[in-house]
Short mmCIF file of C-alpha atoms in Angstrom, two decimals:
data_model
loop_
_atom_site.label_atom_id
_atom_site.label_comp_id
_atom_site.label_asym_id
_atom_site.label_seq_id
_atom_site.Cartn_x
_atom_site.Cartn_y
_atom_site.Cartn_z
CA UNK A 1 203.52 0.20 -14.62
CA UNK A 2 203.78 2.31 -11.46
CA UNK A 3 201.07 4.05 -9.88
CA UNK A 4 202.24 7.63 -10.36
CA UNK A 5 199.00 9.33 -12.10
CA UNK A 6 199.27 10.16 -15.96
CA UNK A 7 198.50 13.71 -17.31
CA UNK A 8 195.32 14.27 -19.06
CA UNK A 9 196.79 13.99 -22.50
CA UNK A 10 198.81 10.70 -21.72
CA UNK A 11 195.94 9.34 -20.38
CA UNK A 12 193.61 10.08 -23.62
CA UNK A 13 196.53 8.58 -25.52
CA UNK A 14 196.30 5.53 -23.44
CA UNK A 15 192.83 4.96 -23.30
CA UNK A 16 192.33 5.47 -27.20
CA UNK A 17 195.45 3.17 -27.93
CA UNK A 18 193.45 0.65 -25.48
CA UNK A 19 189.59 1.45 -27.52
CA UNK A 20 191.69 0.63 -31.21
CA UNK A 21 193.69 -2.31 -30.10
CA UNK A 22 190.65 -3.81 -28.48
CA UNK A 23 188.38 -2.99 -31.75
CA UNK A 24 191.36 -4.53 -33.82
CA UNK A 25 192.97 -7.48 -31.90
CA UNK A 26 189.57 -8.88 -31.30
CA UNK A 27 189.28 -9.22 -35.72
CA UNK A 28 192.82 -10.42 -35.93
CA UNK A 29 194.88 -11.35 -32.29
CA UNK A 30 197.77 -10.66 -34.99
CA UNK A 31 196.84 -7.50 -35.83
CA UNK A 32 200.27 -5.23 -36.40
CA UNK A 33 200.79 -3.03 -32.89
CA UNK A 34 202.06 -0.10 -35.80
CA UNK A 35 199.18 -0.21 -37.15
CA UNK A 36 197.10 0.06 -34.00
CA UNK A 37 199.34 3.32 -33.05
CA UNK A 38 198.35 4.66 -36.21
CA UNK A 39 194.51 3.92 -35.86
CA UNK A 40 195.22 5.16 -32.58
CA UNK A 41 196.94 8.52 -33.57
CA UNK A 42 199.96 8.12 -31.78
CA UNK A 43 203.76 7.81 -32.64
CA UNK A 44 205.72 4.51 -31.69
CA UNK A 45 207.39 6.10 -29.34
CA UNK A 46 204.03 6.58 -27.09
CA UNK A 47 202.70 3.35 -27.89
CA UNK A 48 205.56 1.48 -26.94
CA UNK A 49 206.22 3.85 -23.55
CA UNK A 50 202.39 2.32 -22.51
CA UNK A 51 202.89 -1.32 -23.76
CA UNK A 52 206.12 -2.57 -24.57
CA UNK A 53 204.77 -5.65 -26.04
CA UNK A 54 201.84 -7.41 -27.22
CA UNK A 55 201.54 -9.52 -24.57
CA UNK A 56 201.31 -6.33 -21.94
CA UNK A 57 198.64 -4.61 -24.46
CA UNK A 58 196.54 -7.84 -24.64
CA UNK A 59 196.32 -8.27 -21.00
CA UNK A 60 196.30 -4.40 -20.22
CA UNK A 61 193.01 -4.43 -22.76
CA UNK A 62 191.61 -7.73 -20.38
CA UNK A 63 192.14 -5.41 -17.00
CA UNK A 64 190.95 -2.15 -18.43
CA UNK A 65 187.67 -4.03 -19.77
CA UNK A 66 187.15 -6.17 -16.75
CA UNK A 67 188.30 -2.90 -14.38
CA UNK A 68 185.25 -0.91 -16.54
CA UNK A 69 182.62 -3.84 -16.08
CA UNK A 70 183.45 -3.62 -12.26
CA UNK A 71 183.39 -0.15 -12.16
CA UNK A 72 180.03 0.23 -13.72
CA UNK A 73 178.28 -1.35 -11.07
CA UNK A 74 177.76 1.27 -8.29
CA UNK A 75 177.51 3.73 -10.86
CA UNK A 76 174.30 1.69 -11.98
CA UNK A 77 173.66 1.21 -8.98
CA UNK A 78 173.50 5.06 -8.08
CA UNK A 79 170.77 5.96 -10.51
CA UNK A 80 168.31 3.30 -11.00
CA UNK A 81 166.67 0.86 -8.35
CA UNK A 82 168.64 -2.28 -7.84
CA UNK A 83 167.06 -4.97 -10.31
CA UNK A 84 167.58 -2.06 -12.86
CA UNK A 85 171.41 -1.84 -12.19
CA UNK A 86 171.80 -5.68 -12.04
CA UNK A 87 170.13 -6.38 -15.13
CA UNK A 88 172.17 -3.52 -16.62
CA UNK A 89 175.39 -4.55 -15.33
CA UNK A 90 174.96 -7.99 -16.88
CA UNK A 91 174.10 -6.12 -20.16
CA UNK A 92 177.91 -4.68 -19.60
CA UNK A 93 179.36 -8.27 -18.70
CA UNK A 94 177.95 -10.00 -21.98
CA UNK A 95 179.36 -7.02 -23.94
CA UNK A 96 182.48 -7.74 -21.70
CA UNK A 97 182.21 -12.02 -22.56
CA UNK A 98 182.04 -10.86 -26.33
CA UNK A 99 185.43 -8.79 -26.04
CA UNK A 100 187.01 -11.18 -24.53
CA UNK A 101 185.92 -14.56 -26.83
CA UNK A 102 186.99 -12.32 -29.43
CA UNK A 103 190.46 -11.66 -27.82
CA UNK A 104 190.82 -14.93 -26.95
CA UNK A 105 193.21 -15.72 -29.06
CA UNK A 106 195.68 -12.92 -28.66
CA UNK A 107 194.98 -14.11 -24.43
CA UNK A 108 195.95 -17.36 -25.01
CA UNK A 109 198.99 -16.10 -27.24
CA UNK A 110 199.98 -13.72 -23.99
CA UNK A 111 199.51 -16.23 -21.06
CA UNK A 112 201.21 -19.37 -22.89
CA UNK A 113 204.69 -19.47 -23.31
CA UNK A 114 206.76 -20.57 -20.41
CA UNK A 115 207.35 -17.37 -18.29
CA UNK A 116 204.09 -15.05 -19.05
CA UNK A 117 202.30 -13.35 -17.41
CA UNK A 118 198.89 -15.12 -15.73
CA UNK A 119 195.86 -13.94 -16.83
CA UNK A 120 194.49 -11.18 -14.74
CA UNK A 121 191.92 -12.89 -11.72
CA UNK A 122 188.11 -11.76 -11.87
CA UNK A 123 188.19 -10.58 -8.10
CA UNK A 124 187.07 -7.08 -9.05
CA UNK A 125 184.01 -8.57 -11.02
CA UNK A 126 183.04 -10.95 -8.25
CA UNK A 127 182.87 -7.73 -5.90
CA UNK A 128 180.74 -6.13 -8.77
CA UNK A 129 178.61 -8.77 -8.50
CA UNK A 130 178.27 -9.32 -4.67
CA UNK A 131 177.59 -5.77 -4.21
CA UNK A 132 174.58 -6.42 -6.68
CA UNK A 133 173.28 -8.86 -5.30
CA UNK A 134 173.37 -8.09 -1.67
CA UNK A 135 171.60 -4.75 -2.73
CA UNK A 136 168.88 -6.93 -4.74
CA UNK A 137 168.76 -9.02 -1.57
CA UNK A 138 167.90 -6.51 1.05
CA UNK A 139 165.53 -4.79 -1.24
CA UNK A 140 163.48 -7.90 -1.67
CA UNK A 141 163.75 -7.96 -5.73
CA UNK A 142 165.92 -11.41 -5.64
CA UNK A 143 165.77 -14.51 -3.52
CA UNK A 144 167.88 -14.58 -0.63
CA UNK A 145 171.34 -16.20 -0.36
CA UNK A 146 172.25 -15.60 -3.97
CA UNK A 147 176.50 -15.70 -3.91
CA UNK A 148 178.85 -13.69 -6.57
CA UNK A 149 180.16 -17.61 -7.27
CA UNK A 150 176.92 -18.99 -8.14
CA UNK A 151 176.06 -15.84 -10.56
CA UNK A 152 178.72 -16.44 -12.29
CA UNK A 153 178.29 -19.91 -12.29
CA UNK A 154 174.78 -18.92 -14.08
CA UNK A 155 175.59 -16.92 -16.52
CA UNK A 156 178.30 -18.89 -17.85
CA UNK A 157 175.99 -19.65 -20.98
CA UNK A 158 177.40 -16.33 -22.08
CA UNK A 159 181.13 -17.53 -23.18
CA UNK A 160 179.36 -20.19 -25.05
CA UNK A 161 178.17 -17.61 -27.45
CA UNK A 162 179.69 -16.85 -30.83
CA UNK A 163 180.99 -13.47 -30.26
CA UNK A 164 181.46 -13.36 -34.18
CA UNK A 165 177.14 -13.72 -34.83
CA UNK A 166 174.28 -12.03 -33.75
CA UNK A 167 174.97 -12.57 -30.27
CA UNK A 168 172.60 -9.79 -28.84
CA UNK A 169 169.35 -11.22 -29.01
CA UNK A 170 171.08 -14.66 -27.57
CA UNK A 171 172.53 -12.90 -24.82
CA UNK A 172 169.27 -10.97 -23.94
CA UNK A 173 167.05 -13.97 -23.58
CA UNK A 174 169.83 -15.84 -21.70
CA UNK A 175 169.88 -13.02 -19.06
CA UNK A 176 166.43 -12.30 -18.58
CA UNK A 177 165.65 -15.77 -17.85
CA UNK A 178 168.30 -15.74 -15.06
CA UNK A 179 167.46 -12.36 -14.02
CA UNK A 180 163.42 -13.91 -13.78
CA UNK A 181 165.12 -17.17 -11.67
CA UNK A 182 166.88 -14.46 -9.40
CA UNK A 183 163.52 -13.20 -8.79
CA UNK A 184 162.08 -16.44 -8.01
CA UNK A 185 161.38 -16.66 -4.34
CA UNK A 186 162.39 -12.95 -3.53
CA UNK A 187 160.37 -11.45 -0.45
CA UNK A 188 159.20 -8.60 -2.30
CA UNK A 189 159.62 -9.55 -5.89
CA UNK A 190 157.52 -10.00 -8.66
CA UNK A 191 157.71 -13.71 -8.35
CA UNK A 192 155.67 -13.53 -5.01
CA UNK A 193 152.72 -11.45 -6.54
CA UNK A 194 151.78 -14.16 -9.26
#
């Protein structure tokens, strides 16, 4: 796609196309792209003039939800103190994991065959995340030396949940106990006081 900006409507249509097909390739990665346009309120002909296949909607759904997930995290980051914003912003990455386990079959069916496309990196996240966490750092509310790689690394618990079940509550306890060992050992954290 090039980089010359869409008008407002042709952007709505885009982004709604990209909110149905996410909501309906995640309960079927077969799901008919007609009947997404149609969920979606558009004709063919603007479906297909954003994603000529399902391969470039699947991993257009991937970026746009990663791209939000990054994008979130100076916006957190801007209103509430900075263990606030990370322990939101890993509130948006489980909901992120979920979407994605759940497209993970219409991923797989997009990045396999011989000549498709790679699966869009995580760079943009790993920023997220190391702009976090050097913001936790120097305000004291995490232990020092904390790297993007080994956050991830942590919360990788969080792909091992069944997007399909009650996943929520899982999640939750899963990221406040790694939010409480990020706090272990911080210079002005809670973990000090006790």
């Amino acid at each position: 796609m090039n980089d010359t900006p869409l008008r407002s409507d042709a952007q709505r249509n885009r982004e709604r196309i990209l909110e149905v097909a996410l909501a309906e390739l995640t309960r079927c990665s077969q799901a008919p792209l007609s009947m997404i346009a149609k969920k979606a309120g558009v004709g063919q002909g603007t479906f297909y003039r954003n994603f000529p296949n399902r391969e470039a909607l699947v991993l257009e759904i991937y970026r746009h939800e990663m791209q939000q997930v990054a994008d979130s995290a100076a916006q957190l980051l801007e209103g509430r103190g900075p263990d606030r914003a990370l322990r939101e912003w890993m509130d948006h990455l489980a909901r992120f994991a979920m979407a994605k386990a759940g497209l993970a079959d219409a991923i797989r069916q997009a990045t396999s065959a011989p000549g498709s496309p790679a699966k869009p990196g995580h760079t943009q996240v790993l920023a997220a995340a190391e702009l976090l966490l050097r913001a936790n750092e120097e305000a004291g509310t995490i232990r020092p030396g904390v790297t993007a790689d080994d956050f991830l690394l942590a919360i990788g618990g969080l792909w091992q949940i069944d997007p399909h079940g009650d996943w929520e509550p899982t999640a939750t306890r899963l990221l406040d106990l790694i939010m409480d060992g990020l706090r272990c050992g911080a210079h002005g954290g809670r973990a000090e006081a006790q």
